Amino acid sequence: MTLEEFRKEIEKLKSSRKYLYNGSYILPALWIAEKNFSAITPEIMRTIADVLGVRLIEVEEAAEFYAMFHTKPKGKYIIRVCTNLSCMLRGGEEILEKFCDLLGISPGETTEDGLFTIEAFECMGLCDGAPAVTVNEERFLNVTPEEVPKILKKFGWKGK
Ligand code: FES
């Protein structure tokens, strides 16, 4: 998506008149950006603020506050490993470590080939399947360290 196409999408969103306050369109607009760009850049945030007629700081705050938005370039696949209480008690930290070891990166980093970003994540509401992992929209529950390479291979990892 080009920036101009993005601007048109936000204009379309705003013209839906779904909300009374223009600020209510910020999160849906950021979602569109998140889905269509590698990162939500300052230029994208300025476009959102401009089209919605809101202050740039409102857009920046929302983009920085919510963990699901990326203001730095992300990989094609975002691996989120829950490390909150239920998952931690059932080995979430170990699962995170296994992903990091195999990919050679730390939480918050992206592999050199741009394929994977790994994140330690807060509770995803999947506690009954702890430890829980998501890769983009796909969920993996009751994950064991042995399953980690299989999960990665499913998404094109060429490692051991
Ligand atoms: S604590 Fe991990 S999904 Fe809730």
CSV table of C-alpha atoms and ligand atoms in Angstrom, one decimal:
chain,number,residue,atom,x,y,z
A,1,MET,CA,0.0,0.0,0.0
A,2,THR,CA,1.3,3.4,-0.9
A,3,LEU,CA,1.0,6.4,1.5
A,4,GLU,CA,-1.6,7.9,-0.9
A,5,GLU,CA,-3.6,4.7,-0.9
A,6,PHE,CA,-3.4,4.7,2.9
A,7,ARG,CA,-4.6,8.3,3.0
A,8,LYS,CA,-7.7,7.3,0.9
A,9,GLU,CA,-8.4,4.4,3.3
A,10,ILE,CA,-8.4,6.7,6.3
A,11,GLU,CA,-10.6,9.2,4.4
A,12,LYS,CA,-13.0,6.3,3.7
A,13,LEU,CA,-12.9,5.2,7.3
A,14,LYS,CA,-13.7,8.8,8.5
A,15,SER,CA,-16.5,9.2,6.1
A,16,SER,CA,-18.2,6.1,7.5
A,17,ARG,CA,-19.4,8.4,10.3
A,18,LYS,CA,-19.3,5.5,12.7
A,19,TYR,CA,-18.1,7.6,15.6
A,20,LEU,CA,-19.0,11.1,16.8
A,21,TYR,CA,-15.4,12.0,17.9
A,22,ASN,CA,-12.7,11.9,15.2
A,23,GLY,CA,-10.2,10.6,17.8
A,24,SER,CA,-12.2,7.4,17.9
A,25,TYR,CA,-10.9,6.6,14.4
A,26,ILE,CA,-7.3,6.6,15.6
A,27,LEU,CA,-7.1,3.0,16.6
A,28,PRO,CA,-8.9,1.6,13.5
A,29,ALA,CA,-6.6,3.8,11.4
A,30,LEU,CA,-3.5,2.4,13.2
A,31,TRP,CA,-4.8,-1.1,12.6
A,32,ILE,CA,-4.9,-0.4,8.9
A,33,ALA,CA,-1.4,0.9,9.1
A,34,GLU,CA,-0.2,-2.0,11.1
A,35,LYS,CA,-1.6,-4.5,8.6
A,36,ASN,CA,-0.2,-2.8,5.5
A,37,PHE,CA,3.2,-1.4,6.4
A,38,SER,CA,6.3,-2.9,8.0
A,39,ALA,CA,6.3,0.0,10.6
A,40,ILE,CA,4.0,2.8,11.6
A,41,THR,CA,6.4,5.6,10.7
A,42,PRO,CA,6.1,9.3,11.7
A,43,GLU,CA,4.9,10.0,8.1
A,44,ILE,CA,2.0,7.5,8.6
A,45,MET,CA,1.1,9.0,11.9
A,46,ARG,CA,1.1,12.5,10.4
A,47,THR,CA,-1.2,11.3,7.7
A,48,ILE,CA,-3.6,9.9,10.2
A,49,ALA,CA,-3.6,13.1,12.3
A,50,ASP,CA,-4.0,15.2,9.2
A,51,VAL,CA,-7.0,13.3,7.8
A,52,LEU,CA,-8.7,12.9,11.1
A,53,GLY,CA,-8.1,16.4,12.2
A,54,VAL,CA,-6.6,15.3,15.5
A,55,ARG,CA,-3.4,16.3,17.2
A,56,LEU,CA,-0.3,14.3,16.2
A,57,ILE,CA,0.5,13.6,19.8
A,58,GLU,CA,-2.8,11.7,20.2
A,59,VAL,CA,-1.8,9.4,17.3
A,60,GLU,CA,1.8,9.0,18.6
A,61,GLU,CA,0.6,8.1,22.1
A,62,ALA,CA,-1.8,5.4,20.8
A,63,ALA,CA,0.8,3.9,18.5
A,64,GLU,CA,3.4,3.8,21.3
A,65,PHE,CA,1.1,2.7,24.1
A,66,TYR,CA,-0.5,-0.5,22.5
A,67,ALA,CA,1.9,-3.4,22.2
A,68,MET,CA,0.2,-4.6,19.0
A,69,PHE,CA,1.4,-1.6,17.0
A,70,HIS,CA,5.0,-1.4,15.7
A,71,THR,CA,6.7,1.9,15.1
A,72,LYS,CA,9.9,0.1,14.2
A,73,PRO,CA,10.2,-2.4,11.2
A,74,LYS,CA,8.8,-5.8,12.1
A,75,GLY,CA,9.2,-9.2,10.5
A,76,LYS,CA,6.7,-10.9,8.3
A,77,TYR,CA,5.8,-13.1,11.2
A,78,ILE,CA,5.4,-11.8,14.7
A,79,ILE,CA,5.9,-14.5,17.4
A,80,ARG,CA,4.3,-13.5,20.7
A,81,VAL,CA,5.2,-15.7,23.7
A,82,CYS,CA,3.1,-15.0,26.8
A,83,THR,CA,5.2,-14.7,29.9
A,84,ASN,CA,2.5,-13.6,32.3
A,85,LEU,CA,1.7,-15.6,35.4
A,86,SER,CA,-0.2,-18.7,34.1
A,87,CYS,CA,2.1,-19.1,31.2
A,88,MET,CA,5.2,-18.4,33.3
A,89,LEU,CA,4.2,-21.1,35.7
A,90,ARG,CA,3.8,-23.5,32.9
A,91,GLY,CA,7.2,-22.8,31.2
A,92,GLY,CA,6.5,-19.6,29.1
A,93,GLU,CA,10.0,-18.2,29.9
A,94,GLU,CA,11.5,-21.5,28.6
A,95,ILE,CA,9.5,-21.3,25.4
A,96,LEU,CA,10.6,-17.7,24.8
A,97,GLU,CA,14.2,-18.7,25.4
A,98,LYS,CA,13.9,-21.6,23.0
A,99,PHE,CA,12.5,-19.3,20.2
A,100,CYS,CA,15.3,-16.8,20.9
A,101,ASP,CA,18.0,-19.4,20.9
A,102,LEU,CA,16.9,-21.0,17.6
A,103,LEU,CA,16.4,-17.6,15.8
A,104,GLY,CA,19.5,-16.0,17.4
A,105,ILE,CA,17.7,-12.9,18.5
A,106,SER,CA,16.4,-11.4,21.7
A,107,PRO,CA,12.8,-10.4,22.5
A,108,GLY,CA,11.9,-7.3,20.6
A,109,GLU,CA,14.3,-8.1,17.7
A,110,THR,CA,13.8,-9.2,14.1
A,111,THR,CA,15.8,-11.8,12.3
A,112,GLU,CA,18.2,-10.5,9.6
A,113,ASP,CA,16.1,-12.0,6.8
A,114,GLY,CA,13.1,-10.0,8.0
A,115,LEU,CA,11.0,-13.2,8.6
A,116,PHE,CA,10.5,-13.2,12.3
A,117,THR,CA,10.1,-10.7,15.1
A,118,ILE,CA,9.9,-12.2,18.6
A,119,GLU,CA,8.1,-10.5,21.5
A,120,ALA,CA,7.5,-11.4,25.2
A,121,PHE,CA,3.8,-10.6,25.6
A,122,GLU,CA,1.4,-9.8,28.3
A,123,CYS,CA,-1.6,-12.1,28.9
A,124,MET,CA,-3.5,-12.9,25.7
A,125,GLY,CA,-6.5,-14.4,27.4
A,126,LEU,CA,-5.4,-17.9,26.5
A,127,CYS,CA,-4.5,-18.9,30.0
A,128,ASP,CA,-6.3,-22.2,29.8
A,129,GLY,CA,-3.8,-23.2,27.1
A,130,ALA,CA,-0.7,-22.0,28.9
A,131,PRO,CA,1.9,-21.6,27.8
A,132,ALA,CA,0.4,-19.7,24.8
A,133,VAL,CA,2.1,-18.5,21.7
A,134,THR,CA,0.7,-16.7,18.7
A,135,VAL,CA,2.3,-16.2,15.3
A,136,ASN,CA,0.5,-13.4,13.6
A,137,GLU,CA,-3.2,-14.5,13.9
A,138,GLU,CA,-2.5,-18.2,14.6
A,139,ARG,CA,-2.6,-19.6,18.1
A,140,PHE,CA,-0.5,-22.3,19.6
A,141,LEU,CA,-1.6,-23.6,23.0
A,142,ASN,CA,0.1,-25.8,25.7
A,143,VAL,CA,3.4,-25.3,23.8
A,144,THR,CA,6.4,-27.5,24.7
A,145,PRO,CA,10.0,-26.7,24.0
A,146,GLU,CA,10.1,-29.6,21.5
A,147,GLU,CA,7.3,-28.0,19.5
A,148,VAL,CA,9.1,-24.7,19.0
A,149,PRO,CA,11.2,-25.8,15.9
A,150,LYS,CA,8.0,-27.3,14.3
A,151,ILE,CA,6.2,-24.0,14.8
A,152,LEU,CA,9.0,-22.1,13.2
A,153,LYS,CA,9.2,-24.5,10.3
A,154,LYS,CA,5.6,-24.0,9.6
A,155,PHE,CA,6.4,-20.4,8.8
A,156,GLY,CA,9.4,-21.0,6.6
A,157,TRP,CA,12.3,-21.2,9.1
A,158,LYS,CA,15.2,-23.1,7.5
A,159,GLY,CA,17.1,-23.8,10.6
A,160,LYS,CA,18.0,-27.2,12.3
B,1,FES,S1,-1.1,-15.7,31.3
B,1,FES,FE1,-0.6,-16.3,29.3
B,1,FES,S2,-2.4,-16.2,28.1
B,1,FES,FE2,-2.9,-15.5,30.1
